[in-house]
C-alpha positions as a LaTeX table, in Angstrom:
\begin{tabular}{lrrr}
\hline
Residue & $x$ (\AA) & $y$ (\AA) & $z$ (\AA) \\
\hline
Met1 & 95.76 & 53.70 & 184.76 \\
Lys2 & 95.50 & 50.46 & 187.95 \\
Arg3 & 92.15 & 49.25 & 186.92 \\
His4 & 94.24 & 49.10 & 183.42 \\
Thr5 & 97.67 & 47.70 & 184.65 \\
Thr6 & 95.00 & 45.18 & 186.59 \\
Leu7 & 92.63 & 44.37 & 183.70 \\
Leu8 & 96.08 & 43.64 & 182.06 \\
Arg9 & 97.82 & 41.84 & 184.01 \\
Ala10 & 94.16 & 39.46 & 184.54 \\
Leu11 & 93.67 & 38.86 & 181.23 \\
Ser12 & 97.00 & 38.07 & 181.50 \\
Val13 & 97.32 & 35.19 & 183.69 \\
Phe14 & 93.84 & 34.13 & 181.56 \\
Leu15 & 95.65 & 33.50 & 178.32 \\
Phe16 & 98.51 & 32.32 & 179.84 \\
Gly17 & 96.42 & 29.84 & 182.24 \\
Thr18 & 94.10 & 28.33 & 178.79 \\
Leu19 & 97.28 & 28.29 & 177.06 \\
Leu20 & 98.90 & 26.24 & 179.55 \\
Val21 & 96.56 & 24.19 & 180.71 \\
Gly22 & 94.26 & 23.37 & 177.04 \\
Cys23 & 91.29 & 23.82 & 176.86 \\
Ala24 & 88.66 & 20.47 & 177.44 \\
Thr25 & 86.17 & 18.89 & 174.58 \\
Arg26 & 84.26 & 16.12 & 174.73 \\
Pro27 & 82.54 & 14.42 & 172.42 \\
Ala28 & 78.76 & 14.89 & 170.20 \\
Leu29 & 76.22 & 13.82 & 172.06 \\
Glu30 & 73.70 & 12.32 & 169.34 \\
Pro31 & 70.67 & 13.81 & 169.87 \\
Val32 & 67.95 & 11.22 & 171.88 \\
Gly33 & 64.86 & 13.15 & 170.57 \\
Pro34 & 63.38 & 15.78 & 167.60 \\
Thr35 & 66.20 & 18.75 & 166.97 \\
Phe36 & 65.94 & 21.76 & 165.02 \\
Ser37 & 69.80 & 24.02 & 164.45 \\
Val38 & 69.98 & 28.12 & 164.49 \\
Leu39 & 73.10 & 29.70 & 163.21 \\
Thr40 & 74.00 & 32.97 & 164.60 \\
Tyr41 & 76.27 & 35.06 & 161.73 \\
Asn42 & 77.91 & 37.89 & 161.69 \\
Val43 & 78.90 & 38.97 & 158.43 \\
Asn44 & 79.80 & 42.46 & 158.30 \\
Phe45 & 78.55 & 45.31 & 156.52 \\
Gly46 & 81.33 & 45.83 & 154.95 \\
Gly47 & 80.46 & 42.65 & 153.36 \\
Pro48 & 84.24 & 42.24 & 152.13 \\
Gln49 & 83.79 & 38.18 & 151.52 \\
Met50 & 80.03 & 37.73 & 149.85 \\
Asp51 & 80.23 & 34.74 & 148.70 \\
Asp52 & 82.55 & 33.35 & 151.54 \\
Ala53 & 80.05 & 34.60 & 154.29 \\
Val54 & 76.66 & 33.17 & 152.10 \\
Ala55 & 78.33 & 29.71 & 151.18 \\
Ala56 & 78.79 & 28.79 & 154.69 \\
Ile57 & 75.31 & 29.62 & 155.48 \\
Ala58 & 73.98 & 27.09 & 153.04 \\
Ser59 & 76.94 & 24.32 & 153.82 \\
Ala60 & 75.80 & 25.23 & 157.76 \\
Asp61 & 71.92 & 23.84 & 156.37 \\
Ala62 & 70.70 & 25.05 & 159.91 \\
Asp63 & 66.71 & 25.90 & 159.85 \\
Val64 & 67.13 & 29.34 & 161.36 \\
Val65 & 69.45 & 31.25 & 161.16 \\
Leu66 & 70.43 & 34.96 & 162.92 \\
Leu67 & 73.26 & 38.09 & 161.16 \\
Gln68 & 73.78 & 40.57 & 162.81 \\
Glu69 & 75.48 & 43.28 & 160.58 \\
Thr70 & 73.12 & 43.29 & 157.22 \\
Thr71 & 72.36 & 46.07 & 155.02 \\
Pro72 & 70.44 & 46.73 & 151.57 \\
Ala73 & 73.34 & 45.13 & 149.06 \\
Trp74 & 73.58 & 41.84 & 152.26 \\
Glu75 & 70.10 & 41.35 & 151.52 \\
Arg76 & 70.45 & 41.28 & 148.53 \\
Val77 & 72.38 & 38.71 & 147.19 \\
Ile78 & 71.17 & 36.53 & 150.36 \\
Arg79 & 67.51 & 37.03 & 148.86 \\
Glu80 & 69.64 & 36.22 & 145.75 \\
Arg81 & 71.11 & 32.86 & 146.93 \\
Leu82 & 69.40 & 31.64 & 149.27 \\
Ala83 & 65.84 & 31.99 & 148.55 \\
Leu84 & 65.37 & 27.83 & 147.97 \\
Arg85 & 66.78 & 27.01 & 150.65 \\
Tyr86 & 64.46 & 29.18 & 153.22 \\
Ala87 & 60.89 & 29.95 & 153.00 \\
Glu88 & 61.18 & 32.91 & 155.35 \\
Met89 & 63.53 & 35.85 & 155.07 \\
Arg90 & 63.36 & 38.89 & 157.12 \\
Phe91 & 65.31 & 42.20 & 156.83 \\
His92 & 65.79 & 44.30 & 159.82 \\
Val93 & 68.23 & 48.15 & 158.30 \\
Ala94 & 69.58 & 49.09 & 160.88 \\
Ala95 & 67.88 & 52.72 & 161.23 \\
Arg96 & 71.96 & 54.41 & 162.20 \\
Gly97 & 72.93 & 52.85 & 158.85 \\
Gly98 & 76.28 & 50.02 & 159.25 \\
Ala99 & 76.64 & 47.24 & 161.18 \\
Gly100 & 72.74 & 47.46 & 162.89 \\
Gly101 & 71.42 & 45.49 & 160.87 \\
Leu102 & 69.42 & 42.08 & 160.78 \\
Ala103 & 68.11 & 39.46 & 159.56 \\
Val104 & 66.53 & 36.32 & 160.65 \\
Leu105 & 65.90 & 33.12 & 157.75 \\
Ser106 & 64.14 & 31.17 & 158.44 \\
Lys107 & 62.44 & 27.21 & 157.06 \\
Ala108 & 59.32 & 27.41 & 159.17 \\
Ala109 & 57.27 & 30.95 & 159.42 \\
Val110 & 58.89 & 33.41 & 161.67 \\
Thr111 & 56.99 & 35.95 & 163.54 \\
Glu112 & 57.96 & 38.89 & 165.26 \\
Val113 & 57.47 & 39.50 & 169.22 \\
Ala114 & 59.27 & 42.95 & 169.80 \\
Phe115 & 62.30 & 44.75 & 167.03 \\
Val116 & 64.15 & 46.44 & 170.27 \\
Glu117 & 65.55 & 49.25 & 169.07 \\
Pro118 & 68.87 & 50.46 & 172.00 \\
Thr119 & 68.61 & 53.37 & 174.32 \\
Val120 & 72.84 & 52.62 & 174.58 \\
Gly121 & 74.99 & 52.16 & 172.16 \\
Trp122 & 74.63 & 50.80 & 168.16 \\
Phe123 & 72.34 & 47.83 & 167.73 \\
Pro124 & 69.20 & 46.71 & 168.91 \\
Ala125 & 67.61 & 43.32 & 169.27 \\
Trp126 & 65.13 & 41.08 & 168.01 \\
Val127 & 62.58 & 38.67 & 168.84 \\
Val128 & 60.74 & 36.36 & 167.32 \\
Thr129 & 58.79 & 32.87 & 167.29 \\
Thr130 & 59.67 & 30.26 & 164.85 \\
Arg131 & 57.56 & 26.58 & 164.42 \\
Thr132 & 60.34 & 23.90 & 165.17 \\
Pro133 & 60.63 & 19.75 & 164.86 \\
Val134 & 60.77 & 20.60 & 168.66 \\
Gly135 & 57.67 & 23.07 & 169.07 \\
Val136 & 57.39 & 26.43 & 169.11 \\
Val137 & 60.76 & 28.49 & 170.11 \\
Gln138 & 61.79 & 32.06 & 171.20 \\
Leu139 & 65.09 & 33.83 & 169.67 \\
Ala140 & 66.59 & 36.55 & 170.13 \\
Asn141 & 69.02 & 37.97 & 167.04 \\
Val142 & 71.71 & 40.20 & 169.10 \\
His143 & 74.76 & 41.82 & 168.27 \\
Leu144 & 77.36 & 41.60 & 171.27 \\
Arg145 & 78.58 & 44.78 & 172.13 \\
Pro146 & 82.03 & 44.56 & 171.07 \\
Ala147 & 85.03 & 46.36 & 172.33 \\
Leu148 & 84.86 & 49.35 & 171.29 \\
Asn149 & 84.15 & 53.10 & 172.70 \\
Asp150 & 80.33 & 54.97 & 171.07 \\
Arg151 & 83.44 & 56.95 & 168.52 \\
Gly152 & 83.77 & 53.06 & 167.20 \\
Ser153 & 87.97 & 53.26 & 168.71 \\
Leu154 & 88.96 & 50.08 & 170.52 \\
Thr155 & 90.35 & 51.22 & 173.67 \\
Leu156 & 91.25 & 50.15 & 177.41 \\
Ser157 & 88.28 & 52.48 & 178.52 \\
Ser158 & 85.60 & 50.31 & 176.74 \\
Tyr159 & 85.44 & 47.43 & 178.88 \\
Asp160 & 83.78 & 50.05 & 181.36 \\
\hline
\end{tabular}
């Protein structure tokens, strides 16, 4: 119990300090050479707002898009609506179903380096390479572990 109290106290101090001081920002720098853009997006496997998510992906117009929580339903919608924008689309359906699916959309060809099934938890990692204006780039598509226990419940012990 003492550990949870300490965690809550530290979180409270952090949040209060952030609100009191505010977040510092600086203006964006202009690129000085070739660039490429990457968008990472957790689409939510339940797909409550597919139209909005696909519109956001299209609007971002990133060179490479890394998606988490894809499902066969997401794949159908994305292929249907973004096929003209992204020459390469790869989807990996989660072995356990639900939130573990991943996708890579790219304007250039993609080569899979490795697909790593999780040894603990739900989420795999997918490492790919693609050619960009800055050269060949290796990207890792991962779903960060949410603050859930292995049963999917939100608890303070999830942070252990």
